CSV table of C-alpha atoms in Angstrom, one decimal:
chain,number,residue,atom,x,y,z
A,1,UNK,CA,-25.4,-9.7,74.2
A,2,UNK,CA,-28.0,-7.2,74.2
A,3,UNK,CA,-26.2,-4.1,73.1
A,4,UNK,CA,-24.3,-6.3,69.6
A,5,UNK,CA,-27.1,-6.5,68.1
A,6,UNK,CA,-28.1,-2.8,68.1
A,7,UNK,CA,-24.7,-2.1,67.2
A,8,UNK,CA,-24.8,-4.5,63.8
A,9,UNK,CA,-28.2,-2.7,63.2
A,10,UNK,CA,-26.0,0.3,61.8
A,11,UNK,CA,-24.4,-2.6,59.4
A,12,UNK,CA,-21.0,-2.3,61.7
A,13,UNK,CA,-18.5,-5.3,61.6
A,14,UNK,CA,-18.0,-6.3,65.4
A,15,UNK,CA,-15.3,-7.3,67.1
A,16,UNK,CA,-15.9,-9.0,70.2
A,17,UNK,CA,-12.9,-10.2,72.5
A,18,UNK,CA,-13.4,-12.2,75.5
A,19,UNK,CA,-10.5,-10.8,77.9
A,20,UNK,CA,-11.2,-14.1,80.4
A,21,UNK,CA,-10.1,-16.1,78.2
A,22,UNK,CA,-6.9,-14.4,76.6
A,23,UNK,CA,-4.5,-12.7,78.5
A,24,UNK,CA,-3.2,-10.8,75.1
A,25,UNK,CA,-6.9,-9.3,74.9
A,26,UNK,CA,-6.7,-8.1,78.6
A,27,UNK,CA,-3.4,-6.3,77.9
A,28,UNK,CA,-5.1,-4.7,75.4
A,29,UNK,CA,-7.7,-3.4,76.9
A,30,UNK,CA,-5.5,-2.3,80.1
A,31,UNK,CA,-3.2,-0.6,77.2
A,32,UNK,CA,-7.0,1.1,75.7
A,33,UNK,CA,-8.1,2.1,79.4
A,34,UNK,CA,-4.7,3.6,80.4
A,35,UNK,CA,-5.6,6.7,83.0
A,36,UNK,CA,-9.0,5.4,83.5
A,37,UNK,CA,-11.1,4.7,86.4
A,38,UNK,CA,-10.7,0.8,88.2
A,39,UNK,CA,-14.5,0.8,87.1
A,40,UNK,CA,-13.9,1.2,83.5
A,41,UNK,CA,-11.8,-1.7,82.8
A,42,UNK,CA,-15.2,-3.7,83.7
A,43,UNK,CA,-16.5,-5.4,80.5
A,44,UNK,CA,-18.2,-5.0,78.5
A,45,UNK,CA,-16.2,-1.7,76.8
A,46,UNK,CA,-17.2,-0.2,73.6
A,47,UNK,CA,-14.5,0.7,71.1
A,48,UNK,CA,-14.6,2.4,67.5
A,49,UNK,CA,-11.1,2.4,65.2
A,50,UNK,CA,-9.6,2.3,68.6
A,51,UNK,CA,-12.1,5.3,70.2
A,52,UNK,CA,-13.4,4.7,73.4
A,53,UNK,CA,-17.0,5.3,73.4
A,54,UNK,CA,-17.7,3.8,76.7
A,55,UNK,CA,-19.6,0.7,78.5
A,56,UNK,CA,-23.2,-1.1,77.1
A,57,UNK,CA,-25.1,1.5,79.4
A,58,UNK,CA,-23.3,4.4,77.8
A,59,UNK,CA,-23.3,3.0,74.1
A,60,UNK,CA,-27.0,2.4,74.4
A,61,UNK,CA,-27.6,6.0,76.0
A,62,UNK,CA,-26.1,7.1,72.3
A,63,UNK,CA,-28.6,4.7,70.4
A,64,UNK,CA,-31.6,5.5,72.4
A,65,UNK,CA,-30.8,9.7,71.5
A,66,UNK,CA,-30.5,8.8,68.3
A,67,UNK,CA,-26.8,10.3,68.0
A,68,UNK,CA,-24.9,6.6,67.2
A,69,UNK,CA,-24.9,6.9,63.4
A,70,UNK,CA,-23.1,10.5,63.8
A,71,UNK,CA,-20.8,8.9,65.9
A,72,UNK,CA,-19.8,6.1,63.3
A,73,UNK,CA,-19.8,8.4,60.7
A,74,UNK,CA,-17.3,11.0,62.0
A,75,UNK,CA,-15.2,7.8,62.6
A,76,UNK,CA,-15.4,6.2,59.3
């Protein structure tokens, strides 16, 4: 998908987890999204060290301002 590789371009190990296919994954992310919107349990859903950043258009809004590295950083 689009939005990995701009997200390895800041040298970030990825995690991707398909929850169609694994009903742990899904539990996961309903556990994650807890108190959210219906709409935000769509995929895909951005995560940092457990964070929620927010969906592809969101996480790109952050790369495209030029605020993404801060973001990782103040997480690392």
């Amino acid at each position: 998908m689009w939005y990995v590789q701009h997200l390895k371009g800041f040298g970030v190990l990825i995690c991707e987890r398909d929850v169609s296919m694994d009903k742990g994954f899904k539990e996961e992310l309903m556990e994650l999204m807890r108190g959210k919107e219906r709409e935000a349990m769509v995929p895909p859903r951005v995560f940092v060290k457990g964070r929620y950043l927010g969906g592809a258009d969101e996480v790109m809004r952050l790369v495209e301002e030029g605020i993404m590295g801060d973001v990782f950083r103040r997480v690392a």
